[in-house]
Coordinates of C-alpha atoms and ligand atoms in Angstrom, one line a residue:
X1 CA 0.0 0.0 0.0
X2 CA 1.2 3.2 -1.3
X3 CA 1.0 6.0 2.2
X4 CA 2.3 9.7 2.4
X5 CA 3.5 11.2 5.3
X6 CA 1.2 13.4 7.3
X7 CA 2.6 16.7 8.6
X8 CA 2.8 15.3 12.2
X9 CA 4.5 12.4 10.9
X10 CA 1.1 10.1 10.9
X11 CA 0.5 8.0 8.0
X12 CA -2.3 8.9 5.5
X13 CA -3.8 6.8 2.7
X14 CA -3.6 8.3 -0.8
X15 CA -7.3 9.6 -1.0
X16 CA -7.3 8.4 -4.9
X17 CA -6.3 4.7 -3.7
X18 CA -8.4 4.6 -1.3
X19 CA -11.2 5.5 -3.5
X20 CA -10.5 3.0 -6.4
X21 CA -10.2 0.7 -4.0
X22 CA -13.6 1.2 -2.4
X23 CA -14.9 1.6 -6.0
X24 CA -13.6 -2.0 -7.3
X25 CA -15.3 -3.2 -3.9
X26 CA -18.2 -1.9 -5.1
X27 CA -18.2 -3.3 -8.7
X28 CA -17.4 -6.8 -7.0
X29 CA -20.3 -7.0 -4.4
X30 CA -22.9 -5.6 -7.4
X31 CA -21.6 -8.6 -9.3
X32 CA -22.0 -10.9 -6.6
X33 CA -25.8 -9.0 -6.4
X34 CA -26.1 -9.8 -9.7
X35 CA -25.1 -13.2 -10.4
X36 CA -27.4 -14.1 -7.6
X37 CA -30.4 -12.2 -8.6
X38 CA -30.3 -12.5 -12.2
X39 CA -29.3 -8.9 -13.2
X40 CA -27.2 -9.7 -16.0
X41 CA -29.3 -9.8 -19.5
X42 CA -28.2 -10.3 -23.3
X43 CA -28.3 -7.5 -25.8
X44 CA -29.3 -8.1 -29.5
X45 CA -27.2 -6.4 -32.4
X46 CA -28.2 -7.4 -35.6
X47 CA -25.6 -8.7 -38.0
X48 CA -26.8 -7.9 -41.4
X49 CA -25.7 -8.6 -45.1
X50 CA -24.6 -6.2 -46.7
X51 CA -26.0 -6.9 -50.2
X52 CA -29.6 -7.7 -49.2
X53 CA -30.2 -5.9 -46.0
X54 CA -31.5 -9.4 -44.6
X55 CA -31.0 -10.3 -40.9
X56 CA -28.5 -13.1 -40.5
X57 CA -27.3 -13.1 -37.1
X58 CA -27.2 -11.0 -34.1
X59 CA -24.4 -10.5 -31.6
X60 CA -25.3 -11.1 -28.2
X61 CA -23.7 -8.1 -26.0
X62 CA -23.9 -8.3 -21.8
X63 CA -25.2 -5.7 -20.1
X64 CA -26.3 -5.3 -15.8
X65 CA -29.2 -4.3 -15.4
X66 CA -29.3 -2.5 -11.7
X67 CA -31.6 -2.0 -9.9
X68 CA -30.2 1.6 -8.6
X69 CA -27.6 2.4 -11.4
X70 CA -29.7 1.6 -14.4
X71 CA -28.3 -0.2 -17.4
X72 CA -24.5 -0.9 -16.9
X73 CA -22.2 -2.0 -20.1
X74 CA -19.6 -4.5 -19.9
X75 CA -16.6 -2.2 -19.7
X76 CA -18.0 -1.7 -16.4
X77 CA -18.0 -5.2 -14.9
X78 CA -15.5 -7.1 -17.3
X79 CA -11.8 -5.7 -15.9
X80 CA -13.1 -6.8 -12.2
X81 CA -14.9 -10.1 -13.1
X82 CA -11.8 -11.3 -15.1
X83 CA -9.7 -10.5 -12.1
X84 CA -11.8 -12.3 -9.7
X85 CA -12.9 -15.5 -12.0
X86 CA -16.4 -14.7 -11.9
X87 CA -16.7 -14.1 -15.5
X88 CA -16.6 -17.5 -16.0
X89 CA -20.5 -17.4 -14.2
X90 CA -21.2 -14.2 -15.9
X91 CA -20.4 -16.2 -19.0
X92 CA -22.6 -18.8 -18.4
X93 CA -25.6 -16.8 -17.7
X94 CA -25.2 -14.5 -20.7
X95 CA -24.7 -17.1 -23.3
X96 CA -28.1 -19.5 -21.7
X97 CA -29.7 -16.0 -22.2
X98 CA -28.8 -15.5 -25.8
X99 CA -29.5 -18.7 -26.5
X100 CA -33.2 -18.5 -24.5
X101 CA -33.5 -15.2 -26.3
X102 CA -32.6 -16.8 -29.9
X103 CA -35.2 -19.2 -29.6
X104 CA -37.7 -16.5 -29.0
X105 CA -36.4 -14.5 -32.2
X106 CA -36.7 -17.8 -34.7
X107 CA -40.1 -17.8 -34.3
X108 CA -40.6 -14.9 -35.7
X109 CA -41.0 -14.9 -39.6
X110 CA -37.7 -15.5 -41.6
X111 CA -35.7 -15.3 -38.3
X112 CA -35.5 -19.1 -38.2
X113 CA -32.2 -19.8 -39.6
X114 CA -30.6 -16.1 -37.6
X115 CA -27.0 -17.0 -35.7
X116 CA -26.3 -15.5 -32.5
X117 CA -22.8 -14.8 -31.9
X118 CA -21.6 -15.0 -28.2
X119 CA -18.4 -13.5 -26.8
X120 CA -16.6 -15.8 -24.8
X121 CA -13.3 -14.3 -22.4
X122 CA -10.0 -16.7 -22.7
X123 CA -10.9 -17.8 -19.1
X124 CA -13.6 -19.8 -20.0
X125 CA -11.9 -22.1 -22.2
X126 CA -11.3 -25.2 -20.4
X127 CA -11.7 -28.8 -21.2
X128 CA -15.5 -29.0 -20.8
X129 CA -16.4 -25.8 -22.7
X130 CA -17.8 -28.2 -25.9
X131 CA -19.6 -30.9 -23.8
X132 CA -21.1 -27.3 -21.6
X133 CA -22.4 -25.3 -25.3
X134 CA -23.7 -28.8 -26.6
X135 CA -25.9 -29.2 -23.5
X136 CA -27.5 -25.6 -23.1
X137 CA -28.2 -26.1 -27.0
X138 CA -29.5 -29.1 -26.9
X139 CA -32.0 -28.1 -24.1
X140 CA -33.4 -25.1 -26.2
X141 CA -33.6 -27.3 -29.4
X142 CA -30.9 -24.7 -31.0
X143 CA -28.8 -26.4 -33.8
X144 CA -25.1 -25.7 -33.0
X145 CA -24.4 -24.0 -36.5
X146 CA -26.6 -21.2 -35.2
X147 CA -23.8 -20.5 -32.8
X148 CA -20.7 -18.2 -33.7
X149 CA -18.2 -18.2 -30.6
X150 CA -16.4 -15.0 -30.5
X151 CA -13.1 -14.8 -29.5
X152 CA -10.2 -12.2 -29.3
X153 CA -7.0 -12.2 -30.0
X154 CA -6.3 -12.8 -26.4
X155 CA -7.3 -16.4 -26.7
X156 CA -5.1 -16.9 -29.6
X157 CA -2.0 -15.3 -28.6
X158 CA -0.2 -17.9 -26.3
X159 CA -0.6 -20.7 -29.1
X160 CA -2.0 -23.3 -26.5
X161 CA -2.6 -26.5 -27.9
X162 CA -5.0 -26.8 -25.1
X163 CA -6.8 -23.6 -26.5
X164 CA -6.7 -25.3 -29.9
X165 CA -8.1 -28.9 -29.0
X166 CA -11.3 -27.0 -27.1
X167 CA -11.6 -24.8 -30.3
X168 CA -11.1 -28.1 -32.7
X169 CA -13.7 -30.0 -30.3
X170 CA -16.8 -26.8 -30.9
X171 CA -15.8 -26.4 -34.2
X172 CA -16.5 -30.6 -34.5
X173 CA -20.0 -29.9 -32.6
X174 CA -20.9 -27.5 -35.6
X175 CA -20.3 -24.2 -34.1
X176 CA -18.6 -21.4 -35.9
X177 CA -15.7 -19.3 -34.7
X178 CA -15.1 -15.7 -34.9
X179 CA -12.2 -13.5 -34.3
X180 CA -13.0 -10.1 -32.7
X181 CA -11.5 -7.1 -33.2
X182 CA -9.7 -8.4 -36.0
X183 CA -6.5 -6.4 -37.2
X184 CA -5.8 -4.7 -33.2
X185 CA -3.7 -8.3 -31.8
X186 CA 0.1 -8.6 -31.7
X187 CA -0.1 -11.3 -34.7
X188 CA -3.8 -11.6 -36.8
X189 CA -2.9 -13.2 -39.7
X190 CA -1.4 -15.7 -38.4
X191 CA -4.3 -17.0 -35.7
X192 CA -6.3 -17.1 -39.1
X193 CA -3.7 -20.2 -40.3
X194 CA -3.4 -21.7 -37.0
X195 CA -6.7 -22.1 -36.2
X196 CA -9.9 -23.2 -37.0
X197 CA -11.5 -19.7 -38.1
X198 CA -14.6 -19.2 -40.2
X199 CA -15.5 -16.0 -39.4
X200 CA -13.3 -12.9 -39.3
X201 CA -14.9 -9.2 -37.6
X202 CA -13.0 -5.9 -38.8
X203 CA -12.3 -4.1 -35.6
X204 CA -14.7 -0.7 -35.6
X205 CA -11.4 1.3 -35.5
X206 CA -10.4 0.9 -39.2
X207 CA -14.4 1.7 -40.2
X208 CA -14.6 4.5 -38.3
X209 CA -11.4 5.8 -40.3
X210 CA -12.7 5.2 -43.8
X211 CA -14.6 8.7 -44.1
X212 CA -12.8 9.9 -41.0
X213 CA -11.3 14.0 -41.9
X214 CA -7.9 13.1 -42.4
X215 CA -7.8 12.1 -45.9
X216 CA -4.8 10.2 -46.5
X217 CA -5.4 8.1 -43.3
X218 CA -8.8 7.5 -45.0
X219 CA -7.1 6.1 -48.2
X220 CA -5.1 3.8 -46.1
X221 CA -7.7 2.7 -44.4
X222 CA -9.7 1.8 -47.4
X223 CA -7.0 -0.5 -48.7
X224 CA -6.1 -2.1 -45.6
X225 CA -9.8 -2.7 -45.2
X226 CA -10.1 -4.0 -48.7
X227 CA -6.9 -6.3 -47.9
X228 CA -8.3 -7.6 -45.1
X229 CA -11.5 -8.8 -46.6
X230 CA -9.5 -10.0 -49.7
X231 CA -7.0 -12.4 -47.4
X232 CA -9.8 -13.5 -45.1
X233 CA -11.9 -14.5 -48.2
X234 CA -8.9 -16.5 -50.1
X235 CA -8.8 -18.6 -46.2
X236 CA -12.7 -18.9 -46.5
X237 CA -13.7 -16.8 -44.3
X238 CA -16.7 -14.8 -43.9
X239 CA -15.8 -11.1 -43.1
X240 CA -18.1 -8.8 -41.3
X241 CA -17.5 -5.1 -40.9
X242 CA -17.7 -3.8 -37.3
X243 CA -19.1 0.0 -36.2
X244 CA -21.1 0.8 -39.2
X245 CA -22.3 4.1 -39.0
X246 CA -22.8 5.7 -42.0
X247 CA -23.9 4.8 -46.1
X248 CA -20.4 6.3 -46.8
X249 CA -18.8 3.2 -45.2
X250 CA -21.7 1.1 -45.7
X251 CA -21.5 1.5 -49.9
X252 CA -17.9 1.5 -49.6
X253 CA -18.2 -1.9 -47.5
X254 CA -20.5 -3.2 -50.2
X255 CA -18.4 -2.3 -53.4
X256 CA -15.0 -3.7 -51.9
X257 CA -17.4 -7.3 -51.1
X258 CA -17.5 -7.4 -47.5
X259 CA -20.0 -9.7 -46.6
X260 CA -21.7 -8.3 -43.6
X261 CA -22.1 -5.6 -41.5
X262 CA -23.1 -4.4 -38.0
X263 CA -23.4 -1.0 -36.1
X264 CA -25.9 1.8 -35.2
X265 CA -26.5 2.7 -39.2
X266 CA -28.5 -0.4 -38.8
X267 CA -29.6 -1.2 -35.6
X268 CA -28.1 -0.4 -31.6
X269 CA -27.7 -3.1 -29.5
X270 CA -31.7 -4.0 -27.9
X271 CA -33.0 -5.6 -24.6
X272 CA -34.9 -9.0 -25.7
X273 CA -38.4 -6.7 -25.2
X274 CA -37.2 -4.3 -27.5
X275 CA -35.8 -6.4 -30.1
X276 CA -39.2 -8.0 -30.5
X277 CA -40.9 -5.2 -30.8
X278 CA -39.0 -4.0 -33.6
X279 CA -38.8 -7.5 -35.5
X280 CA -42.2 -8.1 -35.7
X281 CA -42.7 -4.1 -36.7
X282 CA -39.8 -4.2 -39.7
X283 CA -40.8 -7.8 -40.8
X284 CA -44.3 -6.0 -41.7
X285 CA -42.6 -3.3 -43.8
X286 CA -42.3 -4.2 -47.3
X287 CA -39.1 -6.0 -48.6
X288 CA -37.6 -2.9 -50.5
X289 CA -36.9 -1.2 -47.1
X290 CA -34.7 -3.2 -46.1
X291 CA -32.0 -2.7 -48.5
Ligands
LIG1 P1 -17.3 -6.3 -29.2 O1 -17.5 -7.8 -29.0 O2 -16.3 -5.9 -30.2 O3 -18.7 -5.7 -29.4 C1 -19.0 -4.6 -30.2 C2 -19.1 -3.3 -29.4 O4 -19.3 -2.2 -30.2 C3 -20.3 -3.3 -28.5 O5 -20.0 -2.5 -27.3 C4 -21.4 -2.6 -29.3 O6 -22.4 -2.0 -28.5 C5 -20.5 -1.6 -29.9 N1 -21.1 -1.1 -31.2 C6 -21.8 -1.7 -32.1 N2 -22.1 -1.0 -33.2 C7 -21.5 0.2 -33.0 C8 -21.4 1.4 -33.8 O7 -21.9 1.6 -34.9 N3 -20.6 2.4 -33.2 C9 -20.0 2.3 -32.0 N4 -19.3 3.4 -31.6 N5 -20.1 1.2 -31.3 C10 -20.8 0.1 -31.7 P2 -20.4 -3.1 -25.8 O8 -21.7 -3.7 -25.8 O9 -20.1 -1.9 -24.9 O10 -19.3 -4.2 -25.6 C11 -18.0 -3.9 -25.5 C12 -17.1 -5.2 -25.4 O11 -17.4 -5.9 -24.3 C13 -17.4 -6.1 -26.6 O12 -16.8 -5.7 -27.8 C14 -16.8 -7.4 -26.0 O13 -15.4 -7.4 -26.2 C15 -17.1 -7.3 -24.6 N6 -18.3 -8.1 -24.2 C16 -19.6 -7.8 -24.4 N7 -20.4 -8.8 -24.0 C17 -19.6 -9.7 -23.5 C18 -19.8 -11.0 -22.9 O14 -21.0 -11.5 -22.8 N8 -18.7 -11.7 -22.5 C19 -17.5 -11.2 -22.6 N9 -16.4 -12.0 -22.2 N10 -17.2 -10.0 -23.2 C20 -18.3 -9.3 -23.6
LIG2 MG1 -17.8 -9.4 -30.1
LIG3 MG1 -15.4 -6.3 -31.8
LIG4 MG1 -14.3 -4.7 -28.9

């Protein structure tokens, strides 16, 4: 513990430590709170092609919902719960959610054959991850290719052959696997050759830049984004564009081939009530709006 001398020579705590301390108590008993009392819920972001406007997927995104502090995201809970294990719980709740909450969405018109795409922190990969994913499926009568497991680089990075059996053993259940973030690791093109990938997500960062101010950064952008896409296609990968905001990037995105997209110019993350609401509204629209 950092102290400073007081001017009578008594020892005082650093005010700031002491309050980032009580703060990170904090965040660790709401958790606990949480976990107990169901507080944690799913978000739905729709994943969408870029070429038909269709639904294909949505990304399942955690948020707490508290009781006094309102709707919390995860950059609020995620630093502490990795630290203290209990992401491994929060885990586990957030993906049976998404995967309660996908069964809801298929019965909606066309939604049937929709993905959801779960993030997953390198601290729950141990041995019995497959056998766990394969149960909770098989309980909602969810067929495992309408899972996408998301996974940063993090996972990747320590080339575990551990990490890559439990990866070989969902890919073998029928599961897909994403990267995250793709392009912000230490070494991305390589994970894509070491490992069973399918899916690859452009981090938001290079989007954002395409039609950013700075021109020449934008022209980089573009063909790094364009390079991405091209590589992940030649390993047979899909490639979805992260943090689409505008029809700039979006028609951009659609001329260079990108598959798929996702961000606010389509849809912001919903709570399950939400996300119904809106389905059943747009899926009465007529076909040519959604394009
Ligand atoms: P991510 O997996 O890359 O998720 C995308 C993030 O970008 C989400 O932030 C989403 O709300 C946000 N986003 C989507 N479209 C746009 C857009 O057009 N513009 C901008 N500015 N942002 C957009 P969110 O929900 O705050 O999640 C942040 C990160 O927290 C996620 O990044 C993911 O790494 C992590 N995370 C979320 N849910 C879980 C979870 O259940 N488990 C674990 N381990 N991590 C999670
Ligand atoms: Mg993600
Ligand atoms: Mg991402
Ligand atoms: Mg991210």
């Amino acid at each position: 513990e950092r102290k400073r001398e007081g001017k009578n020579g008594a020892q005082v705590y650093d005010p700031a430590i002491l309050d980032r301390t009580r703060e990170r108590a904090e965040i660790e008993s709401d958790i606990e709170a949480a976990l107990a009392s169901h507080w944690f819920e799913a978000h739905f972001q729709q994943i969408v092609e870029i070429e038909t406007g269709r639904i294909i997927g949505f990304e399942a995104l955690m948020r707490m919902r508290h009781p006094r502090k309102g709707l919390l995201p995860p950059a609020a809970v995620i630093g502490v719960a990795e630290e203290t294990g209990s992401i491994g719980q929060i885990g586990e709740q957030i993906f049976e959610d998404a995967i309660a909450n996908l069964a809801r969405v298929s019965r909606l018109p066309g939604l049937g054959d929709t993905y959801v795409a779960v993030n997953f922190s390198p601290l729950q990969f141990d041995g019995h991850l497959a056998t766990y994913l394969a149960g909770v499926l098989n309980r909602y009568d969810i067929r495992p290719s309408r899972l996408v497991v998301e996974i940063t680089e993090a996972v990747l990075m320590h080339d575990n052959p551990e990490i890559r059996r439990i990866l070989d053993s969902i890919h073998q259940l029928g599961c897909r696997i994403a990267i995250d973030d793709f392009g912000t690791g230490y070494s991305s093109l390589s994970y894509m050759s070491r490992f069973p990938v399918d899916i690859v997500k452009i981090d938001q960062s290079f989007i954002r830049s395409l039609d950013g101010s700075r021109k020449e950064v934008a022209e980089k952008s573009r063909m790094l984004v364009e390079g991405i896409s091209a590589i992940s296609h030649k390993m047979k990968c899909a490639v979805i564009a992260e943090g689409v905001e505008t029809e700039d990037q979006r028609n951009f995105l659609r001329e260079i081939g990108v598959d798929c997209a996702q961000g606010y110019l389509y849809a912001k993350p919903l709570g399950i009530a939400d996300l119904m609401t809106t389905l059943s509204r747009s899926n009465d629209e007529p076909k040519s709006m959604a394009g």
